[in-house]
Amino acid sequence: MRWSDQEVSVGGVAVDDGALPGLQRSGLVRSVRPPDFAGVTFHEVLAKSALNKLPEGAQLPFRHTVNTFRGCSHACRYCFARPTHEYLDLDAGADFDSQVVVKLNVAAVLRKELRRRSWTRETVALGTNTDPYQRAEGRYRLMPGVIAALTEAATPFSILTKGTLLRRDLPLLRQAAGRVPVSIGISLAVIDAELQKTLEPGTPSPRARLTLIRDVADAGFAPHVMVAPVLPYLSDSISELDELLGALAGVGASGVTAFPLHLRGSTKPWFLDWLAAEHPRLIPRYRSLYGRGAYVSKEYSAWLRERMAPLVRKHGLGDSGGLYGAASSGRVAASREVDMTIAAERALVAAPELAQALTLF
């Protein structure tokens, strides 16, 4: 690769960057620091497996996921997946944002696994942990191979992303949808560009994601949007939610799912540090709301549902059936299945051991 002159480790000759002990166990090939990704180190690994099988009794409507990366340069302060980086002896804060693990051989390994006689073509979820269309995908181009492998194996799949790089693969996804059920979800929780930039500094802007949703719809899909997390006292006003849902309806979103911010494990102090720096006046209110755990009170959840319901009805976004769809009359329409990606996130924050299973190499 053209990044060879940026190497900090190769094979057994490794420079100690504070990340290698856990990564060596995961098949590390080398680490590179490309100049066009300031402050980010990519740890290229050879994965032993691609399909991640969830534990029995996980209470999810799907049993397999694929993650092409671990860690994410989107740098969302609230990301529920941050604690999974600790399994690699990396921290859940700055390391999660800047130490990104790349599974170089993920498509080849996946193709081999899908050829097994035991494979029963169960739905596979992409984007349950870190975003498959984060910036690094533009360099490594892992997703076309993953999509092709799933399609060739007649395996339904879903994608959830904040990344506009998905647009590159729309023709391939459209071809795949002619053979298997394909569902596409976009995450957009904040319409205020200034708030979004400080909260999710590595993500495309709200305007860019709205354009992506329009392109996904124009390609024949029924894009479902994750309006999550809703941040108490920051993005939960009627005016903000109304503006966001109106914008989503205007670009062809098929439906939305919203739920409030949760702050589990090491994500909590990382988010609260950001809140103290950017919105210090809210610290007492957050301590009251989250002081005893990771979740908002039942009262706040009920309040948010009551606030959202009339806005969802107003903009016609309430009956999309989730992220999963099937090809019908040239259009990929939403099904009535449970939203698998949402279920995955909820299960992850409820059970850290499940998060580890979802991201094993």
mmCIF file of C-alpha atoms in Angstrom:
data_model
loop_
_atom_site.group_PDB
_atom_site.id
_atom_site.type_symbol
_atom_site.label_atom_id
_atom_site.label_comp_id
_atom_site.label_asym_id
_atom_site.label_seq_id
_atom_site.Cartn_x
_atom_site.Cartn_y
_atom_site.Cartn_z
ATOM 1 C CA MET A 1 0.000 0.000 0.000
ATOM 2 C CA ARG A 2 1.042 3.561 -0.577
ATOM 3 C CA TRP A 3 1.056 4.129 3.182
ATOM 4 C CA SER A 4 4.097 1.927 3.717
ATOM 5 C CA ASP A 5 6.277 4.924 4.501
ATOM 6 C CA GLN A 6 3.925 5.802 7.355
ATOM 7 C CA GLU A 7 4.375 2.469 9.159
ATOM 8 C CA VAL A 8 5.037 2.403 12.870
ATOM 9 C CA SER A 9 5.089 -1.399 13.065
ATOM 10 C CA VAL A 10 5.475 -4.346 10.713
ATOM 11 C CA GLY A 11 5.070 -7.998 11.637
ATOM 12 C CA GLY A 12 7.314 -8.876 14.524
ATOM 13 C CA VAL A 13 9.180 -5.561 14.395
ATOM 14 C CA ALA A 14 6.808 -3.408 16.395
ATOM 15 C CA VAL A 15 7.051 0.041 17.832
ATOM 16 C CA ASP A 16 5.339 0.252 21.200
ATOM 17 C CA ASP A 17 2.525 2.746 20.709
ATOM 18 C CA GLY A 18 0.700 1.741 23.860
ATOM 19 C CA ALA A 19 -1.858 -0.273 21.910
ATOM 20 C CA LEU A 20 -0.050 -3.375 20.776
ATOM 21 C CA PRO A 21 -0.537 -5.966 23.565
ATOM 22 C CA GLY A 22 -4.271 -6.403 22.920
ATOM 23 C CA LEU A 23 -3.913 -5.913 19.202
ATOM 24 C CA GLN A 24 -1.211 -8.555 18.870
ATOM 25 C CA ARG A 25 -3.759 -11.083 20.078
ATOM 26 C CA SER A 26 -6.030 -9.989 17.237
ATOM 27 C CA GLY A 27 -3.726 -10.748 14.323
ATOM 28 C CA LEU A 28 -1.922 -7.431 13.923
ATOM 29 C CA VAL A 29 -0.109 -7.036 10.610
ATOM 30 C CA ARG A 30 1.059 -3.445 10.936
ATOM 31 C CA SER A 31 0.047 0.002 12.145
ATOM 32 C CA VAL A 32 0.043 3.083 9.929
ATOM 33 C CA ARG A 33 -0.484 6.803 10.468
ATOM 34 C CA PRO A 34 -1.506 8.275 7.098
ATOM 35 C CA PRO A 35 -1.014 12.021 6.704
ATOM 36 C CA ASP A 36 -4.560 12.597 5.471
ATOM 37 C CA PHE A 37 -5.971 11.208 8.749
ATOM 38 C CA ALA A 38 -4.340 13.531 11.253
ATOM 39 C CA GLY A 39 -4.040 11.974 14.678
ATOM 40 C CA VAL A 40 -5.465 8.590 13.631
ATOM 41 C CA THR A 41 -3.560 5.322 13.669
ATOM 42 C CA PHE A 42 -4.906 2.390 11.660
ATOM 43 C CA HIS A 43 -4.070 -1.061 12.986
ATOM 44 C CA GLU A 44 -4.389 -3.505 10.112
ATOM 45 C CA VAL A 45 -5.241 -7.019 11.216
ATOM 46 C CA LEU A 46 -5.988 -10.366 9.622
ATOM 47 C CA ALA A 47 -9.255 -11.496 11.131
ATOM 48 C CA LYS A 48 -9.747 -15.138 11.970
ATOM 49 C CA SER A 49 -13.507 -14.822 11.512
ATOM 50 C CA ALA A 50 -15.959 -12.330 10.072
ATOM 51 C CA LEU A 51 -19.361 -13.562 11.162
ATOM 52 C CA ASN A 52 -19.947 -12.790 14.808
ATOM 53 C CA LYS A 53 -22.463 -15.153 16.351
ATOM 54 C CA LEU A 54 -24.406 -13.803 19.277
ATOM 55 C CA PRO A 55 -24.690 -15.869 22.443
ATOM 56 C CA GLU A 56 -27.661 -18.155 22.865
ATOM 57 C CA GLY A 57 -30.466 -16.397 24.680
ATOM 58 C CA ALA A 58 -29.436 -12.955 23.444
ATOM 59 C CA GLN A 59 -33.119 -12.145 22.848
ATOM 60 C CA LEU A 60 -32.478 -10.553 19.466
ATOM 61 C CA PRO A 61 -34.239 -11.158 16.154
ATOM 62 C CA PHE A 62 -30.897 -11.776 14.453
ATOM 63 C CA ARG A 63 -27.953 -13.930 15.418
ATOM 64 C CA HIS A 64 -25.060 -12.677 13.308
ATOM 65 C CA THR A 65 -23.224 -9.409 12.697
ATOM 66 C CA VAL A 66 -20.201 -8.307 10.696
ATOM 67 C CA ASN A 67 -17.972 -5.428 11.751
ATOM 68 C CA THR A 68 -15.308 -4.291 9.313
ATOM 69 C CA PHE A 69 -13.688 -1.924 11.811
ATOM 70 C CA ARG A 70 -13.233 -1.513 15.541
ATOM 71 C CA GLY A 71 -13.002 2.026 16.804
ATOM 72 C CA CYS A 72 -14.450 4.919 14.840
ATOM 73 C CA SER A 73 -13.175 8.274 13.666
ATOM 74 C CA HIS A 74 -16.703 9.674 13.847
ATOM 75 C CA ALA A 75 -15.752 10.399 17.483
ATOM 76 C CA CYS A 76 -19.347 10.643 18.731
ATOM 77 C CA ARG A 77 -19.084 11.556 22.393
ATOM 78 C CA TYR A 78 -22.082 9.412 23.328
ATOM 79 C CA CYS A 79 -21.185 6.226 21.397
ATOM 80 C CA PHE A 80 -22.404 3.170 23.300
ATOM 81 C CA ALA A 81 -19.688 0.994 21.706
ATOM 82 C CA ARG A 82 -16.779 2.810 23.339
ATOM 83 C CA PRO A 83 -16.264 0.249 26.130
ATOM 84 C CA THR A 84 -15.635 -2.495 23.553
ATOM 85 C CA HIS A 85 -12.225 -0.939 22.825
ATOM 86 C CA GLU A 86 -11.137 -1.922 26.311
ATOM 87 C CA TYR A 87 -11.036 -5.560 25.203
ATOM 88 C CA LEU A 88 -8.009 -4.570 23.101
ATOM 89 C CA ASP A 89 -6.223 -2.887 26.028
ATOM 90 C CA LEU A 90 -7.197 0.479 24.538
ATOM 91 C CA ASP A 91 -9.184 3.180 26.291
ATOM 92 C CA ALA A 92 -12.771 4.031 25.517
ATOM 93 C CA GLY A 93 -12.109 7.732 25.038
ATOM 94 C CA ALA A 94 -9.446 9.159 22.754
ATOM 95 C CA ASP A 95 -8.218 5.697 21.707
ATOM 96 C CA PHE A 96 -11.653 4.718 20.433
ATOM 97 C CA ASP A 97 -11.602 7.783 18.174
ATOM 98 C CA SER A 98 -7.994 7.559 17.028
ATOM 99 C CA GLN A 99 -6.904 3.893 17.196
ATOM 100 C CA VAL A 100 -8.971 2.228 14.481
ATOM 101 C CA VAL A 101 -8.654 -1.482 13.795
ATOM 102 C CA VAL A 102 -9.100 -2.492 10.139
ATOM 103 C CA LYS A 103 -9.953 -6.086 9.217
ATOM 104 C CA LEU A 104 -8.108 -6.312 5.922
ATOM 105 C CA ASN A 105 -9.366 -9.763 4.971
ATOM 106 C CA VAL A 106 -12.918 -9.482 6.261
ATOM 107 C CA ALA A 107 -14.600 -10.074 2.872
ATOM 108 C CA ALA A 108 -12.511 -13.139 2.037
ATOM 109 C CA VAL A 109 -13.077 -14.678 5.458
ATOM 110 C CA LEU A 110 -16.785 -13.894 5.295
ATOM 111 C CA ARG A 111 -17.122 -15.515 1.873
ATOM 112 C CA LYS A 112 -15.493 -18.686 3.200
ATOM 113 C CA GLU A 113 -17.777 -18.765 6.245
ATOM 114 C CA LEU A 114 -20.906 -18.284 4.157
ATOM 115 C CA ARG A 115 -19.986 -21.303 2.021
ATOM 116 C CA ARG A 116 -20.267 -23.657 4.958
ATOM 117 C CA ARG A 117 -23.028 -26.236 4.702
ATOM 118 C CA SER A 118 -24.181 -25.217 8.158
ATOM 119 C CA TRP A 119 -24.925 -21.640 7.037
ATOM 120 C CA THR A 120 -28.713 -21.167 6.877
ATOM 121 C CA ARG A 121 -28.815 -17.691 5.301
ATOM 122 C CA GLU A 122 -29.897 -15.860 8.424
ATOM 123 C CA THR A 123 -30.011 -12.080 8.335
ATOM 124 C CA VAL A 124 -26.697 -10.334 9.025
ATOM 125 C CA ALA A 125 -26.565 -6.873 10.597
ATOM 126 C CA LEU A 126 -23.817 -4.403 9.585
ATOM 127 C CA GLY A 127 -23.139 -1.324 11.682
ATOM 128 C CA THR A 128 -24.160 -2.704 15.070
ATOM 129 C CA ASN A 129 -20.923 -1.541 16.666
ATOM 130 C CA THR A 130 -18.765 0.859 14.686
ATOM 131 C CA ASP A 131 -19.760 2.543 11.455
ATOM 132 C CA PRO A 132 -18.895 0.543 8.316
ATOM 133 C CA TYR A 133 -18.862 3.772 6.288
ATOM 134 C CA GLN A 134 -16.581 5.855 8.468
ATOM 135 C CA ARG A 135 -13.889 7.769 6.565
ATOM 136 C CA ALA A 136 -11.442 4.868 6.485
ATOM 137 C CA GLU A 137 -13.805 2.905 4.246
ATOM 138 C CA GLY A 138 -12.928 5.310 1.458
ATOM 139 C CA ARG A 139 -9.341 4.053 1.648
ATOM 140 C CA TYR A 140 -9.783 0.382 2.458
ATOM 141 C CA ARG A 141 -12.968 -0.333 0.420
ATOM 142 C CA LEU A 142 -14.041 -3.266 2.569
ATOM 143 C CA MET A 143 -17.789 -2.961 2.110
ATOM 144 C CA PRO A 144 -18.067 -3.839 -1.604
ATOM 145 C CA GLY A 145 -16.495 -7.206 -0.866
ATOM 146 C CA VAL A 146 -18.739 -7.759 2.148
ATOM 147 C CA ILE A 147 -21.871 -6.850 0.174
ATOM 148 C CA ALA A 148 -20.834 -9.107 -2.684
ATOM 149 C CA ALA A 149 -20.149 -12.028 -0.344
ATOM 150 C CA LEU A 150 -23.547 -11.717 1.341
ATOM 151 C CA THR A 151 -25.343 -11.387 -1.975
ATOM 152 C CA GLU A 152 -23.595 -14.384 -3.534
ATOM 153 C CA ALA A 153 -24.578 -16.437 -0.487
ATOM 154 C CA ALA A 154 -28.244 -15.318 -0.722
ATOM 155 C CA THR A 155 -27.987 -13.808 2.749
ATOM 156 C CA PRO A 156 -30.262 -10.894 3.754
ATOM 157 C CA PHE A 157 -28.536 -7.970 5.437
ATOM 158 C CA SER A 158 -29.020 -4.508 6.884
ATOM 159 C CA ILE A 159 -26.744 -1.475 7.134
ATOM 160 C CA LEU A 160 -26.905 1.347 9.660
ATOM 161 C CA THR A 161 -24.562 4.307 9.116
ATOM 162 C CA LYS A 162 -23.897 7.995 9.529
ATOM 163 C CA GLY A 163 -21.451 7.903 6.635
ATOM 164 C CA THR A 164 -22.158 9.438 3.250
ATOM 165 C CA LEU A 165 -19.637 7.002 1.762
ATOM 166 C CA LEU A 166 -22.597 4.644 1.495
ATOM 167 C CA ARG A 167 -23.607 6.578 -1.624
ATOM 168 C CA ARG A 168 -20.670 5.026 -3.481
ATOM 169 C CA ASP A 169 -22.154 1.567 -3.019
ATOM 170 C CA LEU A 170 -25.786 2.318 -3.899
ATOM 171 C CA PRO A 171 -25.538 0.668 -7.343
ATOM 172 C CA LEU A 172 -24.081 -2.452 -5.736
ATOM 173 C CA LEU A 173 -26.730 -2.412 -3.019
ATOM 174 C CA ARG A 174 -29.457 -2.020 -5.612
ATOM 175 C CA GLN A 175 -28.148 -5.105 -7.415
ATOM 176 C CA ALA A 176 -28.030 -6.990 -4.132
ATOM 177 C CA ALA A 177 -31.630 -5.991 -3.351
ATOM 178 C CA GLY A 178 -32.736 -7.759 -6.499
ATOM 179 C CA ARG A 179 -31.591 -11.033 -4.947
ATOM 180 C CA VAL A 180 -31.918 -10.684 -1.163
ATOM 181 C CA PRO A 181 -33.723 -8.414 1.308
ATOM 182 C CA VAL A 182 -31.538 -5.348 1.901
ATOM 183 C CA SER A 183 -32.340 -2.617 4.416
ATOM 184 C CA ILE A 184 -30.616 0.728 4.879
ATOM 185 C CA GLY A 185 -30.803 2.909 7.945
ATOM 186 C CA ILE A 186 -29.277 6.346 8.449
ATOM 187 C CA SER A 187 -28.528 7.790 11.857
ATOM 188 C CA LEU A 188 -29.348 11.489 12.301
ATOM 189 C CA ALA A 189 -30.251 12.674 15.766
ATOM 190 C CA VAL A 190 -29.261 16.355 15.718
ATOM 191 C CA ILE A 191 -30.375 18.931 13.154
ATOM 192 C CA ASP A 192 -28.435 21.822 14.749
ATOM 193 C CA ALA A 193 -25.163 21.904 12.791
ATOM 194 C CA GLU A 194 -23.239 23.682 15.554
ATOM 195 C CA LEU A 195 -24.256 21.139 18.203
ATOM 196 C CA GLN A 196 -23.619 18.256 15.812
ATOM 197 C CA LYS A 197 -20.100 19.460 15.051
ATOM 198 C CA THR A 198 -19.048 19.499 18.687
ATOM 199 C CA LEU A 199 -20.898 16.295 19.587
ATOM 200 C CA GLU A 200 -19.975 14.196 16.525
ATOM 201 C CA PRO A 201 -16.896 15.961 15.124
ATOM 202 C CA GLY A 202 -15.966 13.260 12.631
ATOM 203 C CA THR A 203 -19.385 12.737 11.068
ATOM 204 C CA PRO A 204 -20.911 14.279 7.935
ATOM 205 C CA SER A 205 -23.074 17.322 8.590
ATOM 206 C CA PRO A 206 -26.857 17.056 9.050
ATOM 207 C CA ARG A 207 -27.325 18.574 5.588
ATOM 208 C CA ALA A 208 -25.010 15.963 4.053
ATOM 209 C CA ARG A 209 -26.905 13.129 5.708
ATOM 210 C CA LEU A 210 -30.249 14.531 4.602
ATOM 211 C CA THR A 211 -28.935 14.496 1.044
ATOM 212 C CA LEU A 212 -27.819 10.891 1.552
ATOM 213 C CA ILE A 213 -31.300 9.902 2.732
ATOM 214 C CA ARG A 214 -32.754 11.451 -0.415
ATOM 215 C CA ASP A 215 -30.270 9.526 -2.561
ATOM 216 C CA VAL A 216 -31.069 6.266 -0.768
ATOM 217 C CA ALA A 217 -34.784 6.820 -1.340
ATOM 218 C CA ASP A 218 -34.197 7.748 -4.984
ATOM 219 C CA ALA A 219 -32.259 4.492 -5.402
ATOM 220 C CA GLY A 220 -35.412 2.568 -4.516
ATOM 221 C CA PHE A 221 -34.898 1.906 -0.834
ATOM 222 C CA ALA A 222 -37.073 2.847 2.123
ATOM 223 C CA PRO A 223 -34.539 4.577 4.399
ATOM 224 C CA HIS A 224 -35.334 4.313 8.069
ATOM 225 C CA VAL A 225 -33.771 6.971 10.293
ATOM 226 C CA MET A 226 -32.460 6.539 13.800
ATOM 227 C CA VAL A 227 -33.240 9.748 15.657
ATOM 228 C CA ALA A 228 -31.070 8.540 18.485
ATOM 229 C CA PRO A 229 -29.878 9.388 20.891
ATOM 230 C CA VAL A 230 -32.125 12.282 21.784
ATOM 231 C CA LEU A 231 -30.111 14.394 24.214
ATOM 232 C CA PRO A 232 -32.008 15.754 27.213
ATOM 233 C CA TYR A 233 -32.135 19.552 27.274
ATOM 234 C CA LEU A 234 -30.022 19.776 24.103
ATOM 235 C CA SER A 235 -32.001 18.232 21.253
ATOM 236 C CA ASP A 236 -35.368 17.394 22.797
ATOM 237 C CA SER A 237 -37.325 20.616 22.347
ATOM 238 C CA ILE A 238 -40.501 20.540 20.275
ATOM 239 C CA SER A 239 -39.059 23.024 17.794
ATOM 240 C CA GLU A 240 -35.863 21.002 17.265
ATOM 241 C CA LEU A 241 -37.646 17.677 16.919
ATOM 242 C CA ASP A 242 -40.269 19.183 14.636
ATOM 243 C CA GLU A 243 -37.584 20.698 12.396
ATOM 244 C CA LEU A 244 -35.678 17.412 12.244
ATOM 245 C CA LEU A 245 -38.696 15.232 11.478
ATOM 246 C CA GLY A 246 -39.930 17.699 8.900
ATOM 247 C CA ALA A 247 -36.561 17.627 7.182
ATOM 248 C CA LEU A 248 -36.516 13.820 7.225
ATOM 249 C CA ALA A 249 -39.982 13.576 5.739
ATOM 250 C CA GLY A 250 -38.981 16.081 3.082
ATOM 251 C CA VAL A 251 -36.118 13.915 1.813
ATOM 252 C CA GLY A 252 -38.042 10.664 1.718
ATOM 253 C CA ALA A 253 -37.376 8.938 5.041
ATOM 254 C CA SER A 254 -39.743 6.009 5.435
ATOM 255 C CA GLY A 255 -39.920 6.182 9.202
ATOM 256 C CA VAL A 256 -38.022 7.026 12.362
ATOM 257 C CA THR A 257 -37.130 5.476 15.669
ATOM 258 C CA ALA A 258 -36.142 7.655 18.599
ATOM 259 C CA PHE A 259 -34.962 6.955 22.106
ATOM 260 C CA PRO A 260 -33.097 9.000 24.713
ATOM 261 C CA LEU A 261 -29.390 9.074 25.419
ATOM 262 C CA HIS A 262 -28.022 6.289 27.581
ATOM 263 C CA LEU A 263 -24.641 6.528 29.287
ATOM 264 C CA ARG A 264 -23.210 3.166 30.240
ATOM 265 C CA GLY A 265 -19.769 2.328 31.576
ATOM 266 C CA SER A 266 -16.826 4.344 30.336
ATOM 267 C CA THR A 267 -19.000 6.229 27.840
ATOM 268 C CA LYS A 268 -20.539 8.153 30.733
ATOM 269 C CA PRO A 269 -17.478 10.053 32.005
ATOM 270 C CA TRP A 270 -16.323 10.703 28.420
ATOM 271 C CA PHE A 271 -19.648 12.300 27.563
ATOM 272 C CA LEU A 272 -19.916 14.215 30.833
ATOM 273 C CA ASP A 273 -16.435 15.688 30.314
ATOM 274 C CA TRP A 274 -17.671 17.044 26.976
ATOM 275 C CA LEU A 275 -20.856 18.339 28.588
ATOM 276 C CA ALA A 276 -18.900 20.119 31.342
ATOM 277 C CA ALA A 277 -16.759 21.870 28.722
ATOM 278 C CA GLU A 278 -19.524 22.743 26.247
ATOM 279 C CA HIS A 279 -22.660 23.093 28.392
ATOM 280 C CA PRO A 280 -21.616 23.359 32.050
ATOM 281 C CA ARG A 281 -25.007 24.681 33.116
ATOM 282 C CA LEU A 282 -26.507 21.278 32.317
ATOM 283 C CA ILE A 283 -24.237 19.250 34.590
ATOM 284 C CA PRO A 284 -26.563 19.415 37.630
ATOM 285 C CA ARG A 285 -29.536 18.389 35.497
ATOM 286 C CA TYR A 286 -27.645 15.441 34.005
ATOM 287 C CA ARG A 287 -26.420 14.355 37.410
ATOM 288 C CA SER A 288 -30.011 14.319 38.528
ATOM 289 C CA LEU A 289 -31.175 12.476 35.422
ATOM 290 C CA TYR A 290 -28.323 9.924 35.215
ATOM 291 C CA GLY A 291 -26.912 9.990 38.719
ATOM 292 C CA ARG A 292 -28.045 6.480 39.586
ATOM 293 C CA GLY A 293 -27.294 4.678 36.364
ATOM 294 C CA ALA A 294 -27.033 4.631 32.602
ATOM 295 C CA TYR A 295 -30.619 5.398 31.711
ATOM 296 C CA VAL A 296 -32.993 8.303 32.041
ATOM 297 C CA SER A 297 -35.928 7.999 34.369
ATOM 298 C CA LYS A 298 -39.137 6.305 33.265
ATOM 299 C CA GLU A 299 -40.791 9.686 33.597
ATOM 300 C CA TYR A 300 -38.430 11.265 31.072
ATOM 301 C CA SER A 301 -38.846 8.373 28.651
ATOM 302 C CA ALA A 302 -42.621 8.680 28.866
ATOM 303 C CA TRP A 303 -42.378 12.446 28.424
ATOM 304 C CA LEU A 304 -40.246 12.027 25.307
ATOM 305 C CA ARG A 305 -42.649 9.478 23.804
ATOM 306 C CA GLU A 306 -45.555 11.826 24.394
ATOM 307 C CA ARG A 307 -43.642 14.675 22.784
ATOM 308 C CA MET A 308 -42.534 12.633 19.773
ATOM 309 C CA ALA A 309 -45.792 10.864 18.972
ATOM 310 C CA PRO A 310 -47.752 13.828 17.548
ATOM 311 C CA LEU A 311 -44.712 15.025 15.596
ATOM 312 C CA VAL A 312 -44.208 11.587 14.056
ATOM 313 C CA ARG A 313 -47.874 11.520 13.039
ATOM 314 C CA LYS A 314 -47.700 15.068 11.723
ATOM 315 C CA HIS A 315 -44.866 14.204 9.359
ATOM 316 C CA GLY A 316 -46.137 10.753 8.396
ATOM 317 C CA LEU A 317 -43.122 8.874 9.764
ATOM 318 C CA GLY A 318 -44.728 6.442 12.145
ATOM 319 C CA ASP A 319 -45.516 3.273 10.225
ATOM 320 C CA SER A 320 -42.430 2.175 8.371
ATOM 321 C CA GLY A 321 -41.837 -1.139 10.102
ATOM 322 C CA GLY A 322 -38.162 -0.625 10.915
ATOM 323 C CA LEU A 323 -35.035 -1.091 8.875
ATOM 324 C CA TYR A 324 -35.655 -4.398 7.201
ATOM 325 C CA GLY A 325 -37.172 -4.671 3.743
ATOM 326 C CA ALA A 326 -37.743 -6.826 0.707
ATOM 327 C CA ALA A 327 -37.731 -6.057 -2.994
ATOM 328 C CA SER A 328 -41.217 -5.440 -4.336
ATOM 329 C CA SER A 329 -42.248 -3.965 -7.678
ATOM 330 C CA GLY A 330 -38.798 -2.485 -8.174
ATOM 331 C CA ARG A 331 -38.747 -0.837 -4.760
ATOM 332 C CA VAL A 332 -37.253 -2.029 -1.493
ATOM 333 C CA ALA A 333 -40.143 -1.578 0.899
ATOM 334 C CA ALA A 334 -40.034 -1.684 4.703
ATOM 335 C CA SER A 335 -41.156 -4.890 6.392
ATOM 336 C CA ARG A 336 -43.012 -5.463 9.664
ATOM 337 C CA GLU A 337 -40.070 -7.097 11.351
ATOM 338 C CA VAL A 338 -38.654 -5.796 14.595
ATOM 339 C CA ASP A 339 -35.926 -3.248 14.029
ATOM 340 C CA MET A 340 -32.906 -5.458 14.496
ATOM 341 C CA THR A 341 -30.293 -2.758 14.788
ATOM 342 C CA ILE A 342 -32.205 -0.977 17.532
ATOM 343 C CA ALA A 343 -32.615 -4.254 19.367
ATOM 344 C CA ALA A 344 -28.890 -4.843 19.065
ATOM 345 C CA GLU A 345 -28.019 -1.477 20.554
ATOM 346 C CA ARG A 346 -30.386 -1.927 23.438
ATOM 347 C CA ALA A 347 -29.011 -5.377 24.123
ATOM 348 C CA LEU A 348 -25.430 -4.109 23.938
ATOM 349 C CA VAL A 349 -25.954 -1.462 26.564
ATOM 350 C CA ALA A 350 -27.790 -3.936 28.762
ATOM 351 C CA ALA A 351 -25.116 -6.620 28.561
ATOM 352 C CA PRO A 352 -21.420 -5.771 28.103
ATOM 353 C CA GLU A 353 -20.612 -9.418 27.423
ATOM 354 C CA LEU A 354 -22.877 -9.233 24.377
ATOM 355 C CA ALA A 355 -20.948 -6.208 23.138
ATOM 356 C CA GLN A 356 -17.802 -8.276 23.273
ATOM 357 C CA ALA A 357 -19.432 -11.077 21.303
ATOM 358 C CA LEU A 358 -20.576 -8.674 18.637
ATOM 359 C CA THR A 359 -17.059 -7.430 18.014
ATOM 360 C CA LEU A 360 -14.863 -10.472 18.361
ATOM 361 C CA PHE A 361 -12.278 -11.007 15.637
#
